[in-house]
PDB file of C-alpha atoms in Angstrom:
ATOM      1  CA  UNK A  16       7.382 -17.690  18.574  1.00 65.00           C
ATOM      2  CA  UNK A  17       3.972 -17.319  20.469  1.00 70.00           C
ATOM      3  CA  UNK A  18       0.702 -16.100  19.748  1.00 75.00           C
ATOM      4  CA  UNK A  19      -1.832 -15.148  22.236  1.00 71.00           C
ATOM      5  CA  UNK A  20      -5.588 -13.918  22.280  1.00 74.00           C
ATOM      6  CA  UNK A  21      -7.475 -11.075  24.229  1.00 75.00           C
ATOM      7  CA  UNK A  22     -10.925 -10.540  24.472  1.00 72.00           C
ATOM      8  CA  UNK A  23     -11.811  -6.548  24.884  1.00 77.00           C
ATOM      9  CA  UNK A  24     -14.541  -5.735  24.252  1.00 78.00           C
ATOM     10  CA  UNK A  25     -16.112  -2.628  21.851  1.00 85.00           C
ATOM     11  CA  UNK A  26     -13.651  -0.720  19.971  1.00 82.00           C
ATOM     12  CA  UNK A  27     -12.228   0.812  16.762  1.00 88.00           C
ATOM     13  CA  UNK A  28      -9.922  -1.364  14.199  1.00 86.00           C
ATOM     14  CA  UNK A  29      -6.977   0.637  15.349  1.00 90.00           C
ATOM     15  CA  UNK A  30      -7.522   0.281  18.750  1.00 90.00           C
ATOM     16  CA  UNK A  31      -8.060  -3.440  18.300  1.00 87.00           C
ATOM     17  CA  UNK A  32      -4.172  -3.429  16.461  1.00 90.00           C
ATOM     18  CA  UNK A  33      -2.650  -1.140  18.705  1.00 93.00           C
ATOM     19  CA  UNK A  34      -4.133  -3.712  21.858  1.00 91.00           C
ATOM     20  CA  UNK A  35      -2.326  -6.699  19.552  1.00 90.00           C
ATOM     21  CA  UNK A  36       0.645  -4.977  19.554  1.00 94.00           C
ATOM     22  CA  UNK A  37       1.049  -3.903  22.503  1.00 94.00           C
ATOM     23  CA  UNK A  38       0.356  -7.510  23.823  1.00 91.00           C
ATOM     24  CA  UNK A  39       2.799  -8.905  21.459  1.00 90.00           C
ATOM     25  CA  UNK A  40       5.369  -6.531  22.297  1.00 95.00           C
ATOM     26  CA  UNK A  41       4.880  -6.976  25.846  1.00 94.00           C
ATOM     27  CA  UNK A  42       5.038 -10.686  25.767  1.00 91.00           C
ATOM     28  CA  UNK A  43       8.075 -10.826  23.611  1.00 93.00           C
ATOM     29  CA  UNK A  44       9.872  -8.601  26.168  1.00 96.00           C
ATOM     30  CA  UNK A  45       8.931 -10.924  29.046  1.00 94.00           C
ATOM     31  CA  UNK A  46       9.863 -13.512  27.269  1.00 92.00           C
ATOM     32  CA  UNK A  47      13.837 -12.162  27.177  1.00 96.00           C
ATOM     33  CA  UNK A  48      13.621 -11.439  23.379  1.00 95.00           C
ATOM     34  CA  UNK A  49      15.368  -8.522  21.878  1.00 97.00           C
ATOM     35  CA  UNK A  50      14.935  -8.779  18.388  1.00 97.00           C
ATOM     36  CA  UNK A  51      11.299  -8.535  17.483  1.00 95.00           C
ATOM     37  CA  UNK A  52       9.289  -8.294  14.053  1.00 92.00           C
ATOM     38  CA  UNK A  53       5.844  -7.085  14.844  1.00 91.00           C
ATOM     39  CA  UNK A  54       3.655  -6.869  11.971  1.00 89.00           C
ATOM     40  CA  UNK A  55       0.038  -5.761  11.297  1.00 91.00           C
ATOM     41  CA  UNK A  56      -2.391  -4.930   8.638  1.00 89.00           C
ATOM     42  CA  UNK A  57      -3.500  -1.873   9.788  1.00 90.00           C
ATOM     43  CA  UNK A  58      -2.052   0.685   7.682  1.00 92.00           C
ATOM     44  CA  UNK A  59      -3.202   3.740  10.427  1.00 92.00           C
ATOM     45  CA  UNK A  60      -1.788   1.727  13.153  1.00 92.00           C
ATOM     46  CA  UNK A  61       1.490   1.952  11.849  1.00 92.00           C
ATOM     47  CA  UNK A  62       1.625   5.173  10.925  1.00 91.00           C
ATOM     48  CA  UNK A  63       0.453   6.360  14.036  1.00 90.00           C
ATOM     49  CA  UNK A  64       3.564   4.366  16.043  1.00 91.00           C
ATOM     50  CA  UNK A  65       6.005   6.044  13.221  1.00 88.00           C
ATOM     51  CA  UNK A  66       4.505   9.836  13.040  1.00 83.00           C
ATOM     52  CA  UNK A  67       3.565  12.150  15.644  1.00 77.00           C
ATOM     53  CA  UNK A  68      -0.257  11.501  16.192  1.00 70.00           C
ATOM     54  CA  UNK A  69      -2.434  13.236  18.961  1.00 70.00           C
ATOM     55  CA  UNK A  70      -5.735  11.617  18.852  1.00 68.00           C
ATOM     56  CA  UNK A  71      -7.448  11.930  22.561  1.00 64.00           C
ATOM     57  CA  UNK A  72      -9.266   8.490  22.534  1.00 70.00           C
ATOM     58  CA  UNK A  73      -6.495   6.910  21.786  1.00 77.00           C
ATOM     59  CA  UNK A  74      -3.688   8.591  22.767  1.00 81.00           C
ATOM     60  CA  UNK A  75      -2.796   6.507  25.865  1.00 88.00           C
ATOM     61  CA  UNK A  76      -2.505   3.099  24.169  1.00 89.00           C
ATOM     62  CA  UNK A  77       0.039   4.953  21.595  1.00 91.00           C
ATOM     63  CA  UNK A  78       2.120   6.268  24.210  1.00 91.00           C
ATOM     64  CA  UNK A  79       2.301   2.691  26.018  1.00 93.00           C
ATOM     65  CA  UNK A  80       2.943   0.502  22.435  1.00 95.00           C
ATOM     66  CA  UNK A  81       5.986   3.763  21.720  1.00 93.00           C
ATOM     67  CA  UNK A  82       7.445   3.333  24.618  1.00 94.00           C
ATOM     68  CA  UNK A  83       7.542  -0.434  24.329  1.00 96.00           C
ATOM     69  CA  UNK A  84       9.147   0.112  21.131  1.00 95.00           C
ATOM     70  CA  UNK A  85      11.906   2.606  22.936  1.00 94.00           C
ATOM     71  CA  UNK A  86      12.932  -0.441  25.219  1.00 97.00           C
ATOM     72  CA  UNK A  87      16.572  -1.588  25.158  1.00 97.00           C
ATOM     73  CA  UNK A  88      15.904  -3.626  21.903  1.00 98.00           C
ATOM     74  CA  UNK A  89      15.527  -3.624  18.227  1.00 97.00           C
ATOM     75  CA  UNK A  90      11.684  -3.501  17.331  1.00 96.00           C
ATOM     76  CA  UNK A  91      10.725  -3.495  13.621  1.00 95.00           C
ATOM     77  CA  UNK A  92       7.311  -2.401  12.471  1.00 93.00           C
ATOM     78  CA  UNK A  93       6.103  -4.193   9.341  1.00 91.00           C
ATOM     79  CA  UNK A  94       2.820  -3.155   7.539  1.00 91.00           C
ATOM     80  CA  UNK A  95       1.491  -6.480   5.705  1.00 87.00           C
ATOM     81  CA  UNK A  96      -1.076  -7.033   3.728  1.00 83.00           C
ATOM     82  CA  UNK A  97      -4.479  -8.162   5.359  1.00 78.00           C
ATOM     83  CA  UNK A  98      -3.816 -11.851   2.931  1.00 77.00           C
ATOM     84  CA  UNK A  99      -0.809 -12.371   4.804  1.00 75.00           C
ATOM     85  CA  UNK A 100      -2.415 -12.243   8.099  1.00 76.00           C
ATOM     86  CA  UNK A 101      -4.236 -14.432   8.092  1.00 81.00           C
ATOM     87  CA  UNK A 102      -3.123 -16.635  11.487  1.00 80.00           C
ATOM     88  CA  UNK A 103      -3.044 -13.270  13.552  1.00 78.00           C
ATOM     89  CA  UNK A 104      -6.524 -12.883  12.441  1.00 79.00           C
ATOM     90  CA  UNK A 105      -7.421 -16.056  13.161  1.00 81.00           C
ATOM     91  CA  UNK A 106      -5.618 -16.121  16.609  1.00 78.00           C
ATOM     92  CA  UNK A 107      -7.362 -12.727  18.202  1.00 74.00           C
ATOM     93  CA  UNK A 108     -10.875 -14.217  17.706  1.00 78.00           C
ATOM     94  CA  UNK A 109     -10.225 -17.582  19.509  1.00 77.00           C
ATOM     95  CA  UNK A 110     -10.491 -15.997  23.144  1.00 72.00           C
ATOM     96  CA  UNK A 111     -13.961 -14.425  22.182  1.00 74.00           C
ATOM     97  CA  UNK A 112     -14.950 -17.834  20.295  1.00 78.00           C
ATOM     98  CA  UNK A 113     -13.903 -20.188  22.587  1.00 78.00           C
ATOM     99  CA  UNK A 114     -15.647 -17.722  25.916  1.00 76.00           C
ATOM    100  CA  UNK A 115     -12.305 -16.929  27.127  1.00 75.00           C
ATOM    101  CA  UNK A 116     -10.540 -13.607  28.149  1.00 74.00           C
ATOM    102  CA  UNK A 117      -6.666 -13.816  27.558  1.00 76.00           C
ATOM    103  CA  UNK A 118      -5.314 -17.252  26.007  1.00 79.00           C
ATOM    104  CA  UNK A 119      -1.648 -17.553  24.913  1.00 82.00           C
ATOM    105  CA  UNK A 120      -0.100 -19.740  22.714  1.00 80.00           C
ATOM    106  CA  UNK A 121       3.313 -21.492  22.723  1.00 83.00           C
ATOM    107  CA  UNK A 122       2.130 -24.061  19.886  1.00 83.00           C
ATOM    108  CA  UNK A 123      -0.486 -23.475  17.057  1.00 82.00           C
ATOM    109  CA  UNK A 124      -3.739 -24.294  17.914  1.00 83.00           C
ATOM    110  CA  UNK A 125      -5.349 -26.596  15.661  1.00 86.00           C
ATOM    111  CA  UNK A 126      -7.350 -23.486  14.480  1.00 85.00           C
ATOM    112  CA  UNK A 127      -4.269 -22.003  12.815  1.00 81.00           C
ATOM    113  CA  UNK A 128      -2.365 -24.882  11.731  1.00 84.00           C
ATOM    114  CA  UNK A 129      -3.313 -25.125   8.171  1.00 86.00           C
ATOM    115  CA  UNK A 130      -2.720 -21.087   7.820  1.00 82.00           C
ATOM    116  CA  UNK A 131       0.444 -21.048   9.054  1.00 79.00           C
ATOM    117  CA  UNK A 132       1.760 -23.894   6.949  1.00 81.00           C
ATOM    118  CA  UNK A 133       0.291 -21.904   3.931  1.00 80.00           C
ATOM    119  CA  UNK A 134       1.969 -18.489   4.671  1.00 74.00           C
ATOM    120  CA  UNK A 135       5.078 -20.602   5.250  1.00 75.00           C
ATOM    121  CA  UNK A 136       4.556 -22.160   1.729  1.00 78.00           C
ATOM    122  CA  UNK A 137       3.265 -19.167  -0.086  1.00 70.00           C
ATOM    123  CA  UNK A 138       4.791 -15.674  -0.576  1.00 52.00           C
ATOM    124  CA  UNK A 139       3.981 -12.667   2.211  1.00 50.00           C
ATOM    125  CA  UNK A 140       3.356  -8.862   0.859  1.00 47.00           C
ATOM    126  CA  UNK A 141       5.737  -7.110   3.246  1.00 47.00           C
ATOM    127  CA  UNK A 142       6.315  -2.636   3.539  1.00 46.00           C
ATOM    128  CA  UNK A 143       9.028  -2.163   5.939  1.00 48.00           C
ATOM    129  CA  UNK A 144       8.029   0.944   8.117  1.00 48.00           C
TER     130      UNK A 144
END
């Protein structure tokens, strides 16, 4: 498992989920895997990357995170709820907060460490998409 960071810069909530997704996505491929849970708690988000959607500001960073997801693998799309997501939360504002542009993560960082042993512990709200 990894987690990374991005800094960039002014944008919409979706946008800022689609960006984590892609980047997840992307990473996991690199990194040779080919079964991948992505999850977010953006409800629009994952809508958009199940239905046909055609918004123009946006319709370039859907098109890249779809045809991630049409790779030679098996991607699964999980809405969960905001409470549950909490360390990916955590995670994308530690570039900005720490003056960085692009961190990744192959541990915890100390920031998250407490979370993730919590959502380990407690019970995750899950909607397969």
């Amino acid at each position: 498992m990894i987690g990374f960071s991005t800094t960039i810069g002014i944008c919409s909530i979706v946008e800022v989920e689609l960006w984590g997704i892609h980047e997840g996505l992307f990473h996991a491929w690199n990194l040779g895997e080919r079964q991948v849970m992505a999850e977010t708690d953006c409800l629009e988000a994952a809508r958009m990357l199940q239905e046909s959607y055609r918004r123009a500001s946006i319709i370039t960073l859907l098109d890249c995170v779809k045809a991630l997801t049409h790779r030679d693998w098996n991607v699964v799309l999980k809405y969960i709820h905001r409470n549950a997501n909490k360390v990916a939360d955590t995670l994308a504002k530690l570039a900005t907060a720490r003056g960085e542009v692009h961190m990744v993560f192959t541990t915890p960082p100390m920031e998250v460490v407490d979370l993730v042993q919590q959502e380990v512990a407690g019970c995750v709200l899950t909607t397969a998409f």
